[in-house]
PDB file of N, CA and C in Angstrom:
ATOM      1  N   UNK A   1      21.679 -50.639 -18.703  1.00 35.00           N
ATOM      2  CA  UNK A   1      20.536 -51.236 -19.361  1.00 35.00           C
ATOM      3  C   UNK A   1      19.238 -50.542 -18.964  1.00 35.00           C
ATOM      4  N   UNK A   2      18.974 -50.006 -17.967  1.00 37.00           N
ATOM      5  CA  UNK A   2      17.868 -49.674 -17.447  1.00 37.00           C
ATOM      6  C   UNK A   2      17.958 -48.132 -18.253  1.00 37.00           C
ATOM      7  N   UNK A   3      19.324 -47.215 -18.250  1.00 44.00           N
ATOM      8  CA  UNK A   3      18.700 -45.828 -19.012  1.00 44.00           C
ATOM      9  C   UNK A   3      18.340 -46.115 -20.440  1.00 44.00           C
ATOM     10  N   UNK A   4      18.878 -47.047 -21.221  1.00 48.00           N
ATOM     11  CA  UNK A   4      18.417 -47.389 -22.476  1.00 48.00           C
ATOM     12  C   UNK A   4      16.967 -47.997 -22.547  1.00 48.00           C
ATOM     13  N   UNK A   5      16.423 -49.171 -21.723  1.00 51.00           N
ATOM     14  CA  UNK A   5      15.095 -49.221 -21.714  1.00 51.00           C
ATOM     15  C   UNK A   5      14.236 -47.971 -21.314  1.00 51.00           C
ATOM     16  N   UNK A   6      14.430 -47.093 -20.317  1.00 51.00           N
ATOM     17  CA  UNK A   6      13.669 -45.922 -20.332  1.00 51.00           C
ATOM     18  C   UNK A   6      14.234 -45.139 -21.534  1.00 51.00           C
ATOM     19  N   UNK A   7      14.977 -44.677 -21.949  1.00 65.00           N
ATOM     20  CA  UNK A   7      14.874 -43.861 -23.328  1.00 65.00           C
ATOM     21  C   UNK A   7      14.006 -44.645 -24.072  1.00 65.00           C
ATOM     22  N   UNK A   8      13.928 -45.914 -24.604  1.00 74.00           N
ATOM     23  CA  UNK A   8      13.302 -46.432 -25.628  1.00 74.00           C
ATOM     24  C   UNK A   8      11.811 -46.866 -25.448  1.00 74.00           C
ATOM     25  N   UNK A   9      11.519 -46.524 -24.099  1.00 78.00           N
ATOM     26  CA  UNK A   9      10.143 -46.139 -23.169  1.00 78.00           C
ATOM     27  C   UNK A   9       9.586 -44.814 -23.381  1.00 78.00           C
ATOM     28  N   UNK A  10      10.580 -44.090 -23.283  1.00 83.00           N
ATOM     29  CA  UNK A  10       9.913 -42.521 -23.335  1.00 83.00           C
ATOM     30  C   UNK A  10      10.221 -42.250 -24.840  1.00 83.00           C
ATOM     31  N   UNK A  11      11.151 -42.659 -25.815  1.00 84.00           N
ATOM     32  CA  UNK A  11      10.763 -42.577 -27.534  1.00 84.00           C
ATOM     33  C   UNK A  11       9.712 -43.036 -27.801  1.00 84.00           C
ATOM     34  N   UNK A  12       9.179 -44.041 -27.473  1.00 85.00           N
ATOM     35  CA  UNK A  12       7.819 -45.434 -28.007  1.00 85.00           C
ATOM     36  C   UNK A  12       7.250 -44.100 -27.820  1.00 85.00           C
ATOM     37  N   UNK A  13       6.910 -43.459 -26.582  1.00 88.00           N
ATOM     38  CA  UNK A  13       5.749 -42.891 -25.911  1.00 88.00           C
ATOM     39  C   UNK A  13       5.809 -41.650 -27.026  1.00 88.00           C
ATOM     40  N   UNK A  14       6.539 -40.985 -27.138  1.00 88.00           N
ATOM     41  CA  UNK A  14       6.595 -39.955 -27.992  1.00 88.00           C
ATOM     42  C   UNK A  14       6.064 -39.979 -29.163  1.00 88.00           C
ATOM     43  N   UNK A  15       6.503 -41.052 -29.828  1.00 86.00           N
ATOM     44  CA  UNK A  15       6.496 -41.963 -31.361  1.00 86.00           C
ATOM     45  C   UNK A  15       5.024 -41.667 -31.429  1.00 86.00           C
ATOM     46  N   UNK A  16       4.455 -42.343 -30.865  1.00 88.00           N
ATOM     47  CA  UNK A  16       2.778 -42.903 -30.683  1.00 88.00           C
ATOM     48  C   UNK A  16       2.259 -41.539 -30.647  1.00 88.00           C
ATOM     49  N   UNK A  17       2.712 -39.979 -29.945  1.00 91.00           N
ATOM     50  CA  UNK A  17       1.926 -39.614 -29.684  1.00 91.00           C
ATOM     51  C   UNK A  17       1.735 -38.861 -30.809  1.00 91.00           C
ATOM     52  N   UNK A  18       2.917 -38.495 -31.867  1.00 90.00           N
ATOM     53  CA  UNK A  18       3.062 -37.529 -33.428  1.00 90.00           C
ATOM     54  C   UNK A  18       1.912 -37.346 -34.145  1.00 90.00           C
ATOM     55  N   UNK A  19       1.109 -36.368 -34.544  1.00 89.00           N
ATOM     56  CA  UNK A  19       0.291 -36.454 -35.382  1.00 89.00           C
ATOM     57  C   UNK A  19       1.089 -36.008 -36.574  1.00 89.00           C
ATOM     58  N   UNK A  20       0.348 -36.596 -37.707  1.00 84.00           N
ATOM     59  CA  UNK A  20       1.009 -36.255 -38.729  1.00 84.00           C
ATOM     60  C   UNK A  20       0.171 -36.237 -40.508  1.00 84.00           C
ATOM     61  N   UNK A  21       0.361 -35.811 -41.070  1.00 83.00           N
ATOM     62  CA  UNK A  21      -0.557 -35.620 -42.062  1.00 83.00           C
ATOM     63  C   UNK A  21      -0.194 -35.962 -43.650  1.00 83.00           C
ATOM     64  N   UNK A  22      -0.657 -35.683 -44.558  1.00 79.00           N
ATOM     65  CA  UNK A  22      -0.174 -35.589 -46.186  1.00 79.00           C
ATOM     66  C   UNK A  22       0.688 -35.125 -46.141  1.00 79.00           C
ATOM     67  N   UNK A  23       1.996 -35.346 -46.926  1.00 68.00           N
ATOM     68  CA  UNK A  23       2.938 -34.651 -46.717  1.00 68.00           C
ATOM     69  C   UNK A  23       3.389 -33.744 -48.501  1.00 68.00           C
ATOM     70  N   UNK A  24       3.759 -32.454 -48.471  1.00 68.00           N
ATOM     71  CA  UNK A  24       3.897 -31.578 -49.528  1.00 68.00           C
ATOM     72  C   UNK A  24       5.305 -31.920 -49.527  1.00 68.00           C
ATOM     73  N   UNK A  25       5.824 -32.815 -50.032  1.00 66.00           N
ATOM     74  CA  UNK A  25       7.254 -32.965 -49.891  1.00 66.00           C
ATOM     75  C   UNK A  25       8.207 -31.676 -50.125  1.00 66.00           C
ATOM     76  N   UNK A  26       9.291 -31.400 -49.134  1.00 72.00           N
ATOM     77  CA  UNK A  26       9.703 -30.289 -49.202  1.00 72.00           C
ATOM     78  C   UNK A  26      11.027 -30.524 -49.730  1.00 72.00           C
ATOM     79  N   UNK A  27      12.369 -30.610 -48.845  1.00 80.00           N
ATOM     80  CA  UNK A  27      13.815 -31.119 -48.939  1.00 80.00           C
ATOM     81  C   UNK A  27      13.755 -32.570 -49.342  1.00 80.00           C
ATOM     82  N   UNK A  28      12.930 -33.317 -47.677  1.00 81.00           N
ATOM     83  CA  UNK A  28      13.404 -34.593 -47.190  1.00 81.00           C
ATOM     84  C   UNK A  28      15.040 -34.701 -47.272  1.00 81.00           C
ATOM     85  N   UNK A  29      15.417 -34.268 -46.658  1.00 85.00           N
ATOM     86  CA  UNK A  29      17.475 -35.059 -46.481  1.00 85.00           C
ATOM     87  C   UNK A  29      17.066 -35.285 -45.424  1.00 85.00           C
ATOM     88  N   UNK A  30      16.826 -36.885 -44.607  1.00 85.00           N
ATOM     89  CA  UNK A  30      16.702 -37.133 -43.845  1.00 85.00           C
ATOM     90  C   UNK A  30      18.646 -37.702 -42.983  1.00 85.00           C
ATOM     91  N   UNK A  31      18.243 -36.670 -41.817  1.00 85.00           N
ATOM     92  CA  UNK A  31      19.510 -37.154 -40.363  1.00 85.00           C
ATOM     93  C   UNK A  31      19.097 -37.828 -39.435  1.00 85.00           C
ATOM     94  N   UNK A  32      18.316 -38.322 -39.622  1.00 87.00           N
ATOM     95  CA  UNK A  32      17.742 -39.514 -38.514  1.00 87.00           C
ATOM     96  C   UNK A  32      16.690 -40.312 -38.817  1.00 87.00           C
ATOM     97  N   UNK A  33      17.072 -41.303 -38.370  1.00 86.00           N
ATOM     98  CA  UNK A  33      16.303 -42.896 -38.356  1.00 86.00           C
ATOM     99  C   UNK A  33      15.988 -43.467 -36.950  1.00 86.00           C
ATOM    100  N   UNK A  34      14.367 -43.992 -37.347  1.00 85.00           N
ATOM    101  CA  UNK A  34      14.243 -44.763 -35.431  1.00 85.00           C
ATOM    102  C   UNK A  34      13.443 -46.208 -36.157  1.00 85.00           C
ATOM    103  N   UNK A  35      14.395 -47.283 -35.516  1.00 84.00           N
ATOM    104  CA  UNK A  35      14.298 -48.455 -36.167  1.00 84.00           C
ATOM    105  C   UNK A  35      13.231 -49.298 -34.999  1.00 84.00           C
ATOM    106  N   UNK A  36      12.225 -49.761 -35.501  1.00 82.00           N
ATOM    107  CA  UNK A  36      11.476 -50.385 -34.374  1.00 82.00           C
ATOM    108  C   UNK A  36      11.819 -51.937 -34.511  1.00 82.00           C
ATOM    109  N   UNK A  37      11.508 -52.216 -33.498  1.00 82.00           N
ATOM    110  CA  UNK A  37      12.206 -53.648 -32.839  1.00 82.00           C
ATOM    111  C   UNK A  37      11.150 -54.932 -32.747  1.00 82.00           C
ATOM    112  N   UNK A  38      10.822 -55.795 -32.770  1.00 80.00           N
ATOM    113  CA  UNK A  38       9.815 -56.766 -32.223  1.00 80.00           C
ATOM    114  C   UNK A  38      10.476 -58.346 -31.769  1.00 80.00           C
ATOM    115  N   UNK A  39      10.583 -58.493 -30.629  1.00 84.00           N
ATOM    116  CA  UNK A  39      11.387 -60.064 -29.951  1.00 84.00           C
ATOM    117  C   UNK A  39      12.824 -59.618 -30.880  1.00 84.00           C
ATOM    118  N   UNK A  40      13.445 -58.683 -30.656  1.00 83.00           N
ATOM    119  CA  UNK A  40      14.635 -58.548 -31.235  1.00 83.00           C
ATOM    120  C   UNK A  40      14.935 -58.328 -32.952  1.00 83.00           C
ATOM    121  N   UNK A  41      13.988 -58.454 -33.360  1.00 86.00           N
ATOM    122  CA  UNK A  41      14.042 -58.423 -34.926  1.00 86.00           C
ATOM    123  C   UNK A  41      13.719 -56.945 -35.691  1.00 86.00           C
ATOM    124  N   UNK A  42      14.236 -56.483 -36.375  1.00 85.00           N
ATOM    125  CA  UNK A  42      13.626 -55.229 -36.785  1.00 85.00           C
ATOM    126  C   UNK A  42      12.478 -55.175 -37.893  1.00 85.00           C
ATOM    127  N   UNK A  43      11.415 -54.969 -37.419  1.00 82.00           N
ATOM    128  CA  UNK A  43      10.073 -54.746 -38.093  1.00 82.00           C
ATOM    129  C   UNK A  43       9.791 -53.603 -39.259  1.00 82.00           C
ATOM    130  N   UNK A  44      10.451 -52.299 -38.770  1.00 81.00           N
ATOM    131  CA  UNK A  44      10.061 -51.329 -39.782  1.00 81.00           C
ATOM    132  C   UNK A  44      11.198 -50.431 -38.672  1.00 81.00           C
ATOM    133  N   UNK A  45      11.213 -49.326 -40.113  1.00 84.00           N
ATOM    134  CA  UNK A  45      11.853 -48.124 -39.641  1.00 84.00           C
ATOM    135  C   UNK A  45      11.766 -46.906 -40.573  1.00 84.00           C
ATOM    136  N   UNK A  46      12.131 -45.493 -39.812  1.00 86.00           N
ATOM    137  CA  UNK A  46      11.714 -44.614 -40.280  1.00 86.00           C
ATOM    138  C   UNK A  46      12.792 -43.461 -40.370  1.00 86.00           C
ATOM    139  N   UNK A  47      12.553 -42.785 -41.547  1.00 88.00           N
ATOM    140  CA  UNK A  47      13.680 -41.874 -42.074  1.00 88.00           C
ATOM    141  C   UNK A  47      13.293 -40.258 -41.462  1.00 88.00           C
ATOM    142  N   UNK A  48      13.698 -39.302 -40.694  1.00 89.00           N
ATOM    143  CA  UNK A  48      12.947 -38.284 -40.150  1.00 89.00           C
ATOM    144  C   UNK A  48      14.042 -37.219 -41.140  1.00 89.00           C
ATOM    145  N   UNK A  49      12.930 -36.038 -40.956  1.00 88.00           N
ATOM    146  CA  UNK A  49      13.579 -34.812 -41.819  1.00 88.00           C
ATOM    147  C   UNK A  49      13.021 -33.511 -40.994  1.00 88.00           C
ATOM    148  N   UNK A  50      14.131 -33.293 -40.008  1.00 87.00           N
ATOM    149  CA  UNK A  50      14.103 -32.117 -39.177  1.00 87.00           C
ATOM    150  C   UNK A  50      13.667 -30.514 -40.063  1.00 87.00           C
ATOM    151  N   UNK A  51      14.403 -30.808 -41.250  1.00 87.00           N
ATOM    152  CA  UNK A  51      14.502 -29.235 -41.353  1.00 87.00           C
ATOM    153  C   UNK A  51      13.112 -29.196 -42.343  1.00 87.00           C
ATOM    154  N   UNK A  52      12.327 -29.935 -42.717  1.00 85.00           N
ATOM    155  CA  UNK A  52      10.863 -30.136 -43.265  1.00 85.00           C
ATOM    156  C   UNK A  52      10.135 -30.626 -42.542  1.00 85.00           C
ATOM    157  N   UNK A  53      10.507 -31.050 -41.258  1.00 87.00           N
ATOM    158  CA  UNK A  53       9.223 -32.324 -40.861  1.00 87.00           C
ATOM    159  C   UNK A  53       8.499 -32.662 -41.273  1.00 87.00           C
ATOM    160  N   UNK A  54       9.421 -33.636 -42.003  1.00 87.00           N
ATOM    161  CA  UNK A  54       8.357 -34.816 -42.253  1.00 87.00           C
ATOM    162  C   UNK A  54       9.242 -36.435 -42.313  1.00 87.00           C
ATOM    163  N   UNK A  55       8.757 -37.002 -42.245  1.00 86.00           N
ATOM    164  CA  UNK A  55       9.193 -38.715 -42.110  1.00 86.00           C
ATOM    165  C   UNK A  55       9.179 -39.305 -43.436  1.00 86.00           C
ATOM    166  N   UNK A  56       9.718 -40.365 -43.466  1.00 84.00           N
ATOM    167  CA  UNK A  56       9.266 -41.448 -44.687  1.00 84.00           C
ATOM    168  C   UNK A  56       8.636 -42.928 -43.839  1.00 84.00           C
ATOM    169  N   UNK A  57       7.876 -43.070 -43.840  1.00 78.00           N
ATOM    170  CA  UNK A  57       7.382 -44.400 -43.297  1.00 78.00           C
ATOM    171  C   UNK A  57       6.369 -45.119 -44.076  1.00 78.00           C
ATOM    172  N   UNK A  58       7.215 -46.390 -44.466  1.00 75.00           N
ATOM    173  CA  UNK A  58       7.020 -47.692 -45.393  1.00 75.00           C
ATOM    174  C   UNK A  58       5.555 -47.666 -45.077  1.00 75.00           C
ATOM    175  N   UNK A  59       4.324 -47.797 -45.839  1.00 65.00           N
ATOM    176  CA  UNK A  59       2.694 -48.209 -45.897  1.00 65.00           C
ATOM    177  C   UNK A  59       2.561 -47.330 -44.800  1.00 65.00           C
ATOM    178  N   UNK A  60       2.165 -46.202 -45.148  1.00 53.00           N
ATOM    179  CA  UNK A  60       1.478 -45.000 -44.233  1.00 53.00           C
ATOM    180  C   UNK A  60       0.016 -45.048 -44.528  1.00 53.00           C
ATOM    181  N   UNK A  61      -0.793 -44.344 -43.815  1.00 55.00           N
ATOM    182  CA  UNK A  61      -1.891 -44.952 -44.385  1.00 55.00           C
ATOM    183  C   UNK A  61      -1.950 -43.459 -45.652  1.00 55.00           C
ATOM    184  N   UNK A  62      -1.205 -42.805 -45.677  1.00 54.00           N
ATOM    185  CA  UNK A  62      -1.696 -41.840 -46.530  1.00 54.00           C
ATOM    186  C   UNK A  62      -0.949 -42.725 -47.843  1.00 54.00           C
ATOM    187  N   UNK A  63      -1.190 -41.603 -49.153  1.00 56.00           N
ATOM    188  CA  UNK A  63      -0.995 -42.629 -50.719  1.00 56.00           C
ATOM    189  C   UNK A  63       0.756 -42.951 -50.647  1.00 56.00           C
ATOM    190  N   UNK A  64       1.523 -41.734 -50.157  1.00 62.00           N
ATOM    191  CA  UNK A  64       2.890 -42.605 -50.611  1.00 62.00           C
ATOM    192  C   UNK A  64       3.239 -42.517 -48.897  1.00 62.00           C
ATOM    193  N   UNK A  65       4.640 -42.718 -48.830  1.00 78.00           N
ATOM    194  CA  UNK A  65       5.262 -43.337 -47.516  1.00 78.00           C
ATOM    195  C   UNK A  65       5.771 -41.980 -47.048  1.00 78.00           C
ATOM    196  N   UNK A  66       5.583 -40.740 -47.390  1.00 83.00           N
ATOM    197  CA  UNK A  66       6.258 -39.585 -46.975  1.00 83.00           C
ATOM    198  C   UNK A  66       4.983 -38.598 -46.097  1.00 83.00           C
ATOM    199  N   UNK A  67       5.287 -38.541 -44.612  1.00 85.00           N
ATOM    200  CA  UNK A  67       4.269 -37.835 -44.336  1.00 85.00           C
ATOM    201  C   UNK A  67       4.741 -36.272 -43.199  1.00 85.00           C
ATOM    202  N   UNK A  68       3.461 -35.592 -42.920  1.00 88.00           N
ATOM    203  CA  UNK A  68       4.409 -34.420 -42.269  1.00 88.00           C
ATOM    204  C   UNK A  68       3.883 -34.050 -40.916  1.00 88.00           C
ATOM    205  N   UNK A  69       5.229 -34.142 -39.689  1.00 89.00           N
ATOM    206  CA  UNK A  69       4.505 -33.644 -38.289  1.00 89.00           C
ATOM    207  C   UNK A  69       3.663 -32.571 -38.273  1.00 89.00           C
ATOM    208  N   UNK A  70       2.894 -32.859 -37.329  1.00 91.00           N
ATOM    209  CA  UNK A  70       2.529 -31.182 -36.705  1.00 91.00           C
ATOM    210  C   UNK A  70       3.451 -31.181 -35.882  1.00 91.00           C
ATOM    211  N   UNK A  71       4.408 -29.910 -36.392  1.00 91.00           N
ATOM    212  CA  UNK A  71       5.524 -29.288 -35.438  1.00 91.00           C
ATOM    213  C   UNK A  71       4.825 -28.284 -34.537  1.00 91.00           C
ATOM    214  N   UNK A  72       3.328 -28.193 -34.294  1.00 92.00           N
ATOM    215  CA  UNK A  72       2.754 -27.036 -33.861  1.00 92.00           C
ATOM    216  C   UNK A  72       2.528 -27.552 -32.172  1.00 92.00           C
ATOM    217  N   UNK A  73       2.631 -29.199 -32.149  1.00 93.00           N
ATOM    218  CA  UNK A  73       2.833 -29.525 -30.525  1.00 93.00           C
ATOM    219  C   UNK A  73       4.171 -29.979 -30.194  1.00 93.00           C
ATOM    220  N   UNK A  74       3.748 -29.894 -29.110  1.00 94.00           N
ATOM    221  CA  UNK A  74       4.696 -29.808 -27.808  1.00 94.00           C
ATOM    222  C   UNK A  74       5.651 -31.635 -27.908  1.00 94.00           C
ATOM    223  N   UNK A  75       4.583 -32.291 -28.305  1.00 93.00           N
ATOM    224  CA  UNK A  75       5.418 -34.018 -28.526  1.00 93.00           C
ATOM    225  C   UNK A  75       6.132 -33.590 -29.931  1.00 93.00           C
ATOM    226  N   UNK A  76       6.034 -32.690 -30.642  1.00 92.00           N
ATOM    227  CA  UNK A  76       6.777 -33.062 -31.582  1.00 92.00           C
ATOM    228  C   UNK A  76       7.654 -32.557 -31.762  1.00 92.00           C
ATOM    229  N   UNK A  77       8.239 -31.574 -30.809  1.00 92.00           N
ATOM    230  CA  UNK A  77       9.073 -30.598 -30.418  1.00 92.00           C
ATOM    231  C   UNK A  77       9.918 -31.170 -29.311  1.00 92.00           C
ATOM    232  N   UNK A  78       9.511 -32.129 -28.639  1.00 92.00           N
ATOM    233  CA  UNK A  78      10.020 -33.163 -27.322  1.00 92.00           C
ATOM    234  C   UNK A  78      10.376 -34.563 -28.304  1.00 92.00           C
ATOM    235  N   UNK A  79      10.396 -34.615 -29.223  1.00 90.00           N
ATOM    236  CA  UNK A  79      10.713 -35.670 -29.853  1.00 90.00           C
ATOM    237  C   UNK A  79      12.156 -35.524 -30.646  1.00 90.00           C
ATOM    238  N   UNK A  80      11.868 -34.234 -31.187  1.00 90.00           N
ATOM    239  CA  UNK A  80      13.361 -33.762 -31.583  1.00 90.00           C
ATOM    240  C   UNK A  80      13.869 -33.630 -31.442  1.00 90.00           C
ATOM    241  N   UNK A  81      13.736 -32.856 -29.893  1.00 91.00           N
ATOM    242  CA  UNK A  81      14.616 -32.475 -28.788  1.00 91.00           C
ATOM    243  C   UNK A  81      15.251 -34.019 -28.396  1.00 91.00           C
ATOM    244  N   UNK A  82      14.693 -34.782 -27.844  1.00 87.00           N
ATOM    245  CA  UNK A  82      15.292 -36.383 -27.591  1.00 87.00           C
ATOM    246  C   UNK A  82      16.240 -37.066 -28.500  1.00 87.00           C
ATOM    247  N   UNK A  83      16.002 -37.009 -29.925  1.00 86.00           N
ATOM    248  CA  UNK A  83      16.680 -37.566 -30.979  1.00 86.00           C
ATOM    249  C   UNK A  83      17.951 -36.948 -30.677  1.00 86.00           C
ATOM    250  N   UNK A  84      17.544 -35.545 -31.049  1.00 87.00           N
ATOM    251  CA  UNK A  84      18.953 -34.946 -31.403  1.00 87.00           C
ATOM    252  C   UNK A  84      19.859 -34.845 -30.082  1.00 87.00           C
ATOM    253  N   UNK A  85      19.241 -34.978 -28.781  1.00 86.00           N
ATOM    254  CA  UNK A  85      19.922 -35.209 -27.908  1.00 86.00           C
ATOM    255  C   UNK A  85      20.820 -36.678 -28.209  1.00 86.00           C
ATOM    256  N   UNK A  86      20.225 -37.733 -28.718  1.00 82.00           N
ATOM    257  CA  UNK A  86      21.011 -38.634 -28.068  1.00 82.00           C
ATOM    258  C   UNK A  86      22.355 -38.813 -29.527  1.00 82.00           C
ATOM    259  N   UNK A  87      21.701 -38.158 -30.968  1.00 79.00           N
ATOM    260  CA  UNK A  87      22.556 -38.405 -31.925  1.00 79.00           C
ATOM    261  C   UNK A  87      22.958 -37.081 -32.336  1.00 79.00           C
ATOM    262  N   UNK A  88      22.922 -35.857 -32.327  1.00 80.00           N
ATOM    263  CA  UNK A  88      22.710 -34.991 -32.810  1.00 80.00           C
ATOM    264  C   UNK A  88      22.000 -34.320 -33.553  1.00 80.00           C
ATOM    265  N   UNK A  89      22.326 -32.896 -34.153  1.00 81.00           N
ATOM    266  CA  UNK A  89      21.393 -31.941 -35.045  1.00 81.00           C
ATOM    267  C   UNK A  89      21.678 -32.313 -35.941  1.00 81.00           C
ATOM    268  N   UNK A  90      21.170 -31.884 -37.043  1.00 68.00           N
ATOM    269  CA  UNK A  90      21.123 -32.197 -38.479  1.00 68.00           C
ATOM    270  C   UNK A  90      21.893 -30.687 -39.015  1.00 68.00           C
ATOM    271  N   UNK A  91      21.791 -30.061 -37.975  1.00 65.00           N
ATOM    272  CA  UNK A  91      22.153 -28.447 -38.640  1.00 65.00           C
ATOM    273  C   UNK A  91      23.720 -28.271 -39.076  1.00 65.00           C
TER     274      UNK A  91
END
């Protein structure tokens, strides 16, 4: 229980830190999803697309729900790295 609360400690932390922008939709085939939680209930969740980066996330503040990392830092490169550690690549 304790390595799963720190993974889902050091994802939050990651999550939060993504910048991310308008997105030029590219592929999107999204291989991963990170479902957020609140008192046990699931609140929202998000569709990720490694080989475009970019996400789908429900009321973004941009016009539709599809938006795109900066893959140009280091959290967003440590974020992928984590995912695909714990589920795999998409490749």
């Amino acid at each position: 229980m304790v390595f799963l609360t720190l993974v889902k400690e050091s994802l939050a932390a990651l999550w939060r830190s993504q910048k991310v922008q308008e997105n030029g939709v590219m592929c999107h085939d999204p291989h991963h999803a990170v479902l957020f939680f609140h008192k046990g209930r699931e609140i929202s969740r998000t569709l990720i697309c490694f080989h475009c980066i970019n996400a789908e996330i429900p009321c973004s503040m941009f016009r539709g729900d599809l938006v795109m990392f900066d893959d140009q830092i280091p959290e967003y490169r440590a974020l992928k790295s984590n995912l695909e550690g714990l589920v795999g690549s998409a490749e």
